[in-house]
XYZ file of C-alpha atoms in Angstrom:
448
model
C -12.283 -16.894 -23.828
C -10.393 -18.019 -20.506
C -12.564 -20.271 -18.344
C -12.226 -18.071 -15.262
C -13.756 -14.892 -17.358
C -17.075 -16.410 -18.318
C -19.798 -14.333 -16.454
C -22.131 -17.470 -16.167
C -19.949 -20.196 -15.572
C -17.396 -21.426 -12.924
C -14.645 -23.464 -13.881
C -16.780 -24.882 -16.831
C -19.789 -25.106 -14.678
C -22.902 -23.173 -15.076
C -22.973 -20.535 -12.342
C -26.110 -21.289 -10.621
C -27.853 -21.036 -7.311
C -29.426 -23.987 -5.467
C -28.874 -26.533 -2.581
C -25.706 -26.680 -0.702
C -25.023 -28.947 2.030
C -25.876 -32.650 3.083
C -27.885 -34.442 0.593
C -31.222 -35.744 1.516
C -30.365 -39.075 0.551
C -26.869 -39.238 1.978
C -25.296 -42.316 3.608
C -24.799 -42.146 7.477
C -21.319 -41.267 8.670
C -19.116 -44.227 9.205
C -15.956 -44.485 10.960
C -14.527 -43.340 14.560
C -13.979 -39.796 15.932
C -12.102 -39.894 18.925
C -13.416 -37.753 22.029
C -16.554 -37.241 19.898
C -19.921 -35.932 21.682
C -21.795 -37.532 19.120
C -23.246 -34.225 18.414
C -24.364 -32.624 15.033
C -20.888 -31.114 14.154
C -18.893 -34.276 14.533
C -21.489 -36.041 12.662
C -21.117 -33.430 9.843
C -17.404 -33.560 10.031
C -17.406 -37.251 9.852
C -19.756 -37.548 6.755
C -17.496 -34.817 5.195
C -14.116 -37.046 5.767
C -16.058 -39.962 4.530
C -16.737 -38.306 1.434
C -13.020 -36.477 1.167
C -11.162 -39.665 1.794
C -13.144 -41.687 -0.981
C -12.602 -39.096 -3.574
C -8.874 -38.995 -2.673
C -8.522 -42.929 -2.615
C -10.273 -42.910 -6.050
C -7.933 -39.629 -7.487
C -4.668 -39.968 -5.905
C -2.484 -40.651 -8.996
C 0.232 -38.900 -10.932
C 1.613 -36.247 -10.433
C 1.349 -37.087 -6.836
C 3.922 -39.511 -5.745
C 3.617 -42.734 -3.789
C 0.339 -44.380 -2.841
C -2.787 -43.090 -0.875
C -2.438 -43.572 2.749
C -5.640 -42.805 4.936
C -5.490 -40.518 7.834
C -4.903 -42.863 11.176
C -7.146 -40.777 13.433
C -9.906 -37.804 13.565
C -10.134 -36.083 17.022
C -12.718 -33.924 17.947
C -12.320 -31.338 21.084
C -14.065 -28.471 22.899
C -11.577 -25.589 22.816
C -13.626 -24.072 25.992
C -13.143 -27.198 27.806
C -9.995 -26.562 30.298
C -9.372 -30.112 30.788
C -9.773 -30.930 27.284
C -7.346 -33.650 25.425
C -3.832 -32.834 24.410
C -3.533 -34.017 20.870
C -0.136 -35.240 19.527
C 1.673 -32.972 21.960
C -0.719 -30.054 21.249
C -2.953 -28.320 23.836
C -6.631 -28.101 22.824
C -7.935 -25.453 25.707
C -8.491 -22.194 23.682
C -7.124 -24.064 20.358
C -10.017 -22.419 18.158
C -9.217 -24.264 14.982
C -8.504 -27.413 13.158
C -5.263 -28.844 12.121
C -3.327 -31.672 10.488
C -0.083 -32.964 11.866
C 2.008 -35.695 10.007
C 3.922 -36.449 13.258
C 0.482 -38.655 14.449
C -1.258 -38.530 11.002
C -4.264 -36.889 12.432
C -6.680 -34.246 11.787
C -8.351 -32.569 14.538
C -11.192 -29.747 15.170
C -12.475 -27.864 17.943
C -16.496 -28.577 17.670
C -17.141 -26.099 20.547
C -16.274 -22.836 19.005
C -14.415 -23.188 15.630
C -16.605 -25.512 13.505
C -20.077 -24.338 14.695
C -19.181 -20.588 14.173
C -17.898 -21.632 10.474
C -21.259 -23.462 10.148
C -23.262 -20.484 11.563
C -21.881 -17.868 9.236
C -20.978 -19.856 6.110
C -23.288 -23.102 6.242
C -22.463 -26.691 6.358
C -19.912 -26.807 3.453
C -17.692 -24.275 5.385
C -17.038 -27.194 7.638
C -16.502 -29.480 4.868
C -14.312 -26.842 3.183
C -12.332 -26.621 6.465
C -11.744 -30.149 6.369
C -11.024 -30.613 2.577
C -8.018 -28.010 3.359
C -6.889 -30.231 6.332
C -6.802 -33.290 4.392
C -4.987 -31.446 1.587
C -2.347 -31.069 4.304
C -2.231 -34.939 4.555
C -1.765 -35.164 0.809
C 1.254 -33.137 1.142
C 2.547 -35.730 3.543
C 1.748 -38.761 1.471
C 3.234 -37.061 -1.522
C 6.262 -35.592 0.032
C 5.404 -32.396 -1.546
C 6.994 -30.094 1.214
C 9.535 -29.934 3.549
C 9.812 -28.416 7.006
C 11.852 -25.853 5.330
C 9.200 -24.846 3.028
C 7.260 -21.553 4.095
C 3.830 -21.563 5.729
C 2.744 -19.843 2.558
C 3.331 -23.184 0.429
C 1.889 -25.450 2.702
C -1.095 -23.379 3.015
C -1.819 -22.542 -0.628
C -1.063 -26.069 -1.590
C -4.005 -27.240 0.962
C -6.364 -24.668 -0.600
C -5.509 -25.823 -3.835
C -6.329 -29.415 -2.778
C -9.560 -28.234 -0.973
C -10.601 -26.803 -4.940
C -10.033 -30.043 -6.544
C -12.528 -32.085 -4.201
C -15.013 -29.294 -4.040
C -15.328 -28.949 -8.012
C -16.126 -32.827 -7.530
C -18.833 -31.935 -5.246
C -20.121 -28.634 -7.234
C -20.137 -31.260 -10.582
C -22.652 -33.439 -8.480
C -20.673 -36.524 -8.122
C -20.414 -36.524 -4.503
C -22.951 -38.960 -2.814
C -23.268 -37.033 0.158
C -23.075 -33.314 -0.477
C -23.873 -30.751 -3.147
C -22.890 -27.263 -3.751
C -23.985 -24.451 -6.054
C -21.543 -22.636 -7.817
C -22.924 -19.163 -6.780
C -23.869 -18.642 -3.438
C -22.538 -21.828 -2.087
C -19.457 -21.421 -3.414
C -19.245 -17.838 -2.191
C -19.737 -19.247 1.425
C -16.955 -21.671 0.712
C -14.546 -18.996 -0.597
C -15.472 -16.795 2.708
C -14.405 -19.829 4.863
C -10.958 -20.037 2.885
C -10.559 -15.997 3.226
C -11.163 -16.361 7.123
C -9.543 -19.536 8.152
C -5.792 -19.695 8.997
C -4.927 -23.042 10.501
C -1.748 -23.575 12.319
C 1.187 -25.554 10.367
C 2.356 -27.942 12.610
C 4.834 -29.710 10.013
C 7.010 -26.369 9.366
C 9.635 -25.283 10.988
C 8.792 -22.788 13.821
C 11.472 -20.345 12.324
C 9.485 -20.111 9.459
C 7.240 -16.939 8.867
C 3.556 -17.427 9.614
C 2.433 -16.057 6.277
C -0.633 -17.367 5.155
C -1.176 -15.182 1.790
C -3.686 -12.520 0.980
C -7.155 -13.393 0.326
C -6.273 -13.177 -3.271
C -3.637 -15.407 -2.960
C -5.873 -17.881 -1.357
C -8.669 -17.625 -3.405
C -6.327 -18.052 -6.570
C -4.955 -21.098 -5.333
C -8.231 -22.584 -4.587
C -9.442 -21.586 -8.197
C -6.078 -23.184 -9.223
C -7.382 -26.620 -8.037
C -11.099 -26.002 -9.036
C -10.442 -25.086 -12.375
C -7.299 -27.235 -13.307
C -7.009 -30.133 -11.023
C -4.323 -32.020 -8.921
C -1.748 -31.253 -11.636
C -2.234 -27.347 -10.651
C -1.677 -28.029 -6.799
C 1.691 -29.983 -7.161
C 3.299 -26.927 -9.005
C 2.814 -24.448 -6.200
C 6.090 -23.469 -4.643
C 7.370 -20.359 -3.509
C 8.646 -19.274 -6.775
C 5.186 -20.087 -8.418
C 3.656 -18.062 -5.888
C 5.708 -15.163 -6.506
C 5.487 -15.577 -10.181
C 1.550 -15.463 -9.651
C 1.561 -12.614 -7.851
C 3.672 -10.658 -10.900
C 5.428 -7.556 -10.107
C 2.820 -6.713 -7.193
C 4.059 -3.619 -4.799
C 5.458 -5.033 -1.510
C 2.562 -3.327 0.197
C 0.024 -5.750 -1.379
C 2.295 -8.806 -0.799
C 2.908 -8.810 3.029
C -0.246 -10.292 4.827
C 0.615 -8.075 7.856
C -3.237 -7.690 8.627
C -2.774 -3.806 8.733
C -4.818 -1.413 6.809
C -4.378 1.989 8.378
C -8.017 2.536 8.417
C -9.272 6.360 7.416
C -12.663 7.982 8.225
C -15.207 7.598 5.357
C -15.799 11.287 5.183
C -16.428 14.189 2.231
C -12.533 14.905 2.518
C -11.670 11.114 2.145
C -13.763 10.924 -0.769
C -12.578 14.135 -2.506
C -8.901 12.904 -2.211
C -10.197 9.510 -3.507
C -11.633 11.246 -6.681
C -8.444 13.395 -7.127
C -6.516 9.902 -7.000
C -8.850 8.406 -9.450
C -8.219 11.235 -11.717
C -4.741 10.625 -11.525
C -4.672 7.098 -12.397
C -7.352 6.803 -14.832
C -6.700 10.308 -16.404
C -10.344 10.833 -18.175
C -10.789 13.719 -20.274
C -14.024 14.611 -18.602
C -13.896 13.551 -14.896
C -17.201 12.520 -13.229
C -18.267 14.780 -10.330
C -19.018 13.674 -6.855
C -22.328 14.595 -5.187
C -23.180 13.461 -1.580
C -26.991 14.154 -2.671
C -29.115 11.448 -4.171
C -30.866 12.450 -7.471
C -32.764 10.850 -10.128
C -30.969 9.268 -13.481
C -32.257 9.022 -16.875
C -30.260 6.208 -17.957
C -29.089 3.984 -15.020
C -30.580 2.470 -11.519
C -29.293 3.520 -8.376
C -26.347 0.987 -6.849
C -26.456 2.234 -3.176
C -24.560 3.605 -1.216
C -22.571 4.920 -4.353
C -24.114 5.166 -7.849
C -22.846 6.448 -11.161
C -25.167 8.359 -13.572
C -23.974 8.342 -16.924
C -26.280 11.100 -18.376
C -24.793 13.646 -15.906
C -21.871 12.168 -15.247
C -22.096 11.896 -11.459
C -20.963 9.608 -8.851
C -23.893 10.214 -6.078
C -22.682 8.799 -2.753
C -24.827 8.378 0.664
C -22.399 9.130 2.992
C -23.957 7.409 6.268
C -24.757 4.263 4.341
C -20.949 3.999 2.949
C -19.396 5.086 6.302
C -21.228 2.227 7.984
C -20.074 -0.141 5.268
C -16.266 1.165 6.034
C -16.462 0.333 9.688
C -13.953 -2.020 10.904
C -15.352 -5.546 11.579
C -15.619 -6.926 14.891
C -12.794 -9.099 16.342
C -15.163 -11.962 16.588
C -14.113 -15.299 14.960
C -14.783 -15.754 11.248
C -15.937 -12.571 10.315
C -14.978 -11.420 7.037
C -12.381 -8.492 6.714
C -14.242 -5.247 6.581
C -13.193 -1.518 6.850
C -12.386 1.581 4.618
C -11.422 -0.458 1.760
C -15.234 -2.214 1.824
C -16.180 1.475 1.278
C -13.652 3.270 -0.990
C -13.634 0.296 -3.296
C -17.196 0.573 -4.213
C -16.515 4.456 -5.102
C -13.721 3.305 -7.086
C -15.828 0.916 -9.078
C -18.312 3.708 -9.761
C -15.340 5.929 -11.184
C -14.151 2.718 -13.083
C -18.125 2.994 -14.906
C -17.263 6.860 -15.755
C -13.846 5.922 -17.506
C -15.982 3.077 -19.718
C -18.353 5.422 -20.473
C -16.117 7.998 -21.659
C -14.855 5.355 -23.964
C -18.231 4.706 -25.383
C -18.551 1.159 -23.653
C -22.079 -0.267 -22.470
C -23.090 0.703 -19.157
C -25.221 -2.178 -18.619
C -24.160 -5.828 -19.375
C -22.273 -8.714 -17.557
C -19.220 -7.619 -19.136
C -19.337 -4.101 -18.177
C -19.617 -5.826 -14.538
C -16.418 -7.868 -14.848
C -14.829 -5.068 -16.576
C -15.309 -2.786 -13.499
C -14.151 -5.204 -11.052
C -11.065 -5.388 -13.275
C -10.396 -1.795 -13.445
C -10.803 -1.420 -9.878
C -8.351 -3.934 -9.178
C -6.061 -1.798 -11.173
C -6.852 1.470 -9.110
C -5.799 -0.797 -6.020
C -2.656 -1.984 -7.622
C -1.788 1.924 -8.385
C -2.822 2.875 -4.860
C -0.508 0.623 -3.281
C 2.401 3.420 -3.768
C 2.066 6.940 -2.969
C 0.963 8.979 -5.715
C 1.470 12.941 -5.614
C -1.545 15.018 -5.622
C -1.604 18.740 -6.239
C -3.907 18.856 -2.918
C -0.966 17.234 -0.924
C -3.238 14.692 0.329
C -2.591 11.080 -0.289
C -4.613 7.587 0.349
C -2.198 4.409 0.143
C -3.685 1.047 0.290
C -2.322 -2.291 1.823
C -2.848 -6.111 1.590
C -5.472 -6.017 4.305
C -6.889 -3.185 2.586
C -7.205 -5.625 -0.868
C -8.576 -8.270 1.701
C -11.366 -5.673 2.314
C -12.291 -5.560 -1.201
C -12.243 -8.999 -1.677
C -14.572 -9.828 0.923
C -17.000 -7.223 -0.461
C -17.240 -9.106 -3.637
C -18.371 -11.901 -2.161
C -20.844 -9.981 0.235
C -22.118 -6.810 -1.537
C -21.064 -7.466 -5.074
C -20.948 -3.600 -6.026
C -17.163 -3.610 -6.968
C -18.358 -5.956 -9.888
C -21.615 -4.549 -10.919
C -22.622 -2.471 -13.955
C -24.405 1.217 -13.845
C -27.503 -0.514 -12.707
C -25.884 -2.156 -9.720
C -26.095 -5.824 -11.415
C -23.381 -8.277 -11.061
C -22.844 -11.894 -12.405
C -24.032 -14.656 -10.210
C -20.729 -16.262 -8.857
C -18.351 -14.590 -6.375
C -15.586 -17.101 -8.012
C -16.095 -15.133 -11.124
C -16.026 -11.851 -9.667
C -12.916 -12.406 -7.568
C -11.002 -13.579 -10.761
C -11.915 -10.411 -12.539
C -10.497 -7.917 -9.711
C -7.537 -10.173 -9.323
C -6.783 -9.640 -12.895
C -6.760 -6.163 -12.718
C -4.823 -6.135 -9.574
C -2.036 -8.123 -11.203
C -2.467 -6.754 -14.510
C -3.147 -3.267 -16.418
C -5.862 -1.228 -17.853
C -5.363 -2.741 -21.497
C -5.749 -6.036 -19.705
C -8.977 -5.158 -18.681
C -10.656 -4.196 -21.805
C -9.254 -6.976 -23.863
C -10.120 -9.570 -21.248
C -14.031 -8.044 -20.851
C -14.606 -6.487 -24.187
C -18.392 -6.622 -24.501
């Protein structure tokens, strides 16, 4: 079994909930932060840097070239301060982010808005995760892994990968300063990975600003978490294209456009028609907008599949609420129509499995459901002709909404009782295996 496919393990570690953040007995942070306010965010950031730097000092080896060189300077600023410092020729007013620049060999972060928002939504380890990513850019410079001609996406994916290497060390329990649970704790870190888009200072301005889709970024992080440093050094534009397989262009280009549709009865009827075309079951499930009892499955609102009646029951108002576009506030996970549509697709995937005589309640059912839902997403990236003349076509932005849902509501990766597996890491891996694979692959990868 692949290390990514085990329902109860994450990169070989047990999938568990538990404390995530600063250890109660952690040493005090050491070192200097330029322009600090000596507040809690800067102390957390400096403690994170101490830990990340110690890890890489001990683990900087082949295939990384050269030798470890510490980052020269760490700078804190408040993006709301009009008279804030200029950091290595970069204005900090309204620069709500964190960044590394090799020109001055420094890492800087916004303590005023960016880091507190990350901490508020995703916890202390998201601040640590942001800095692990920025230190990944420093490692690129040390090892000369990239040139100014490399596209942004290569810079970003390598940095995501290096963050994964370090955070595996924390999840393993080997950090003297931090702990990270492999279920909820890692879910929050992955949410931060998806929402953070730092400026790449060392790439030519003529390059595209593509950071990659949520699936691209999580898969790069997983490469580091599962395989280690050697995987990060292999990430190039060609490797990224190979990892994406022959995905349709609509699911590759990270434009942020999603073409939102209303979640109503007509949209769901079109979706059911599409699912019938994609999966071609002999006995398609029926859609019901009324909640009824089910003799052989528990409800999984806002959409439930009942094997006994072969019915998908939807609470339309709750589903529509889940499909509303998220606000523009910093660090909110992508949310929109596909947050809702992917849930209904997953219940249809259960009906397809039921027709094949597969179990309806098991961890393998949950992961197989996510995988089959991924296949449906891949198919819906291109227009499918329907007898009704209606259509629904998905984009990379829709894919991001589905991935975010796997971290928040888990329903897409759940069985007929709505029971999922503990780790978002595993749920996303199952969904991605469908997006880049096919139906047969889902059945062979998740056989139980």
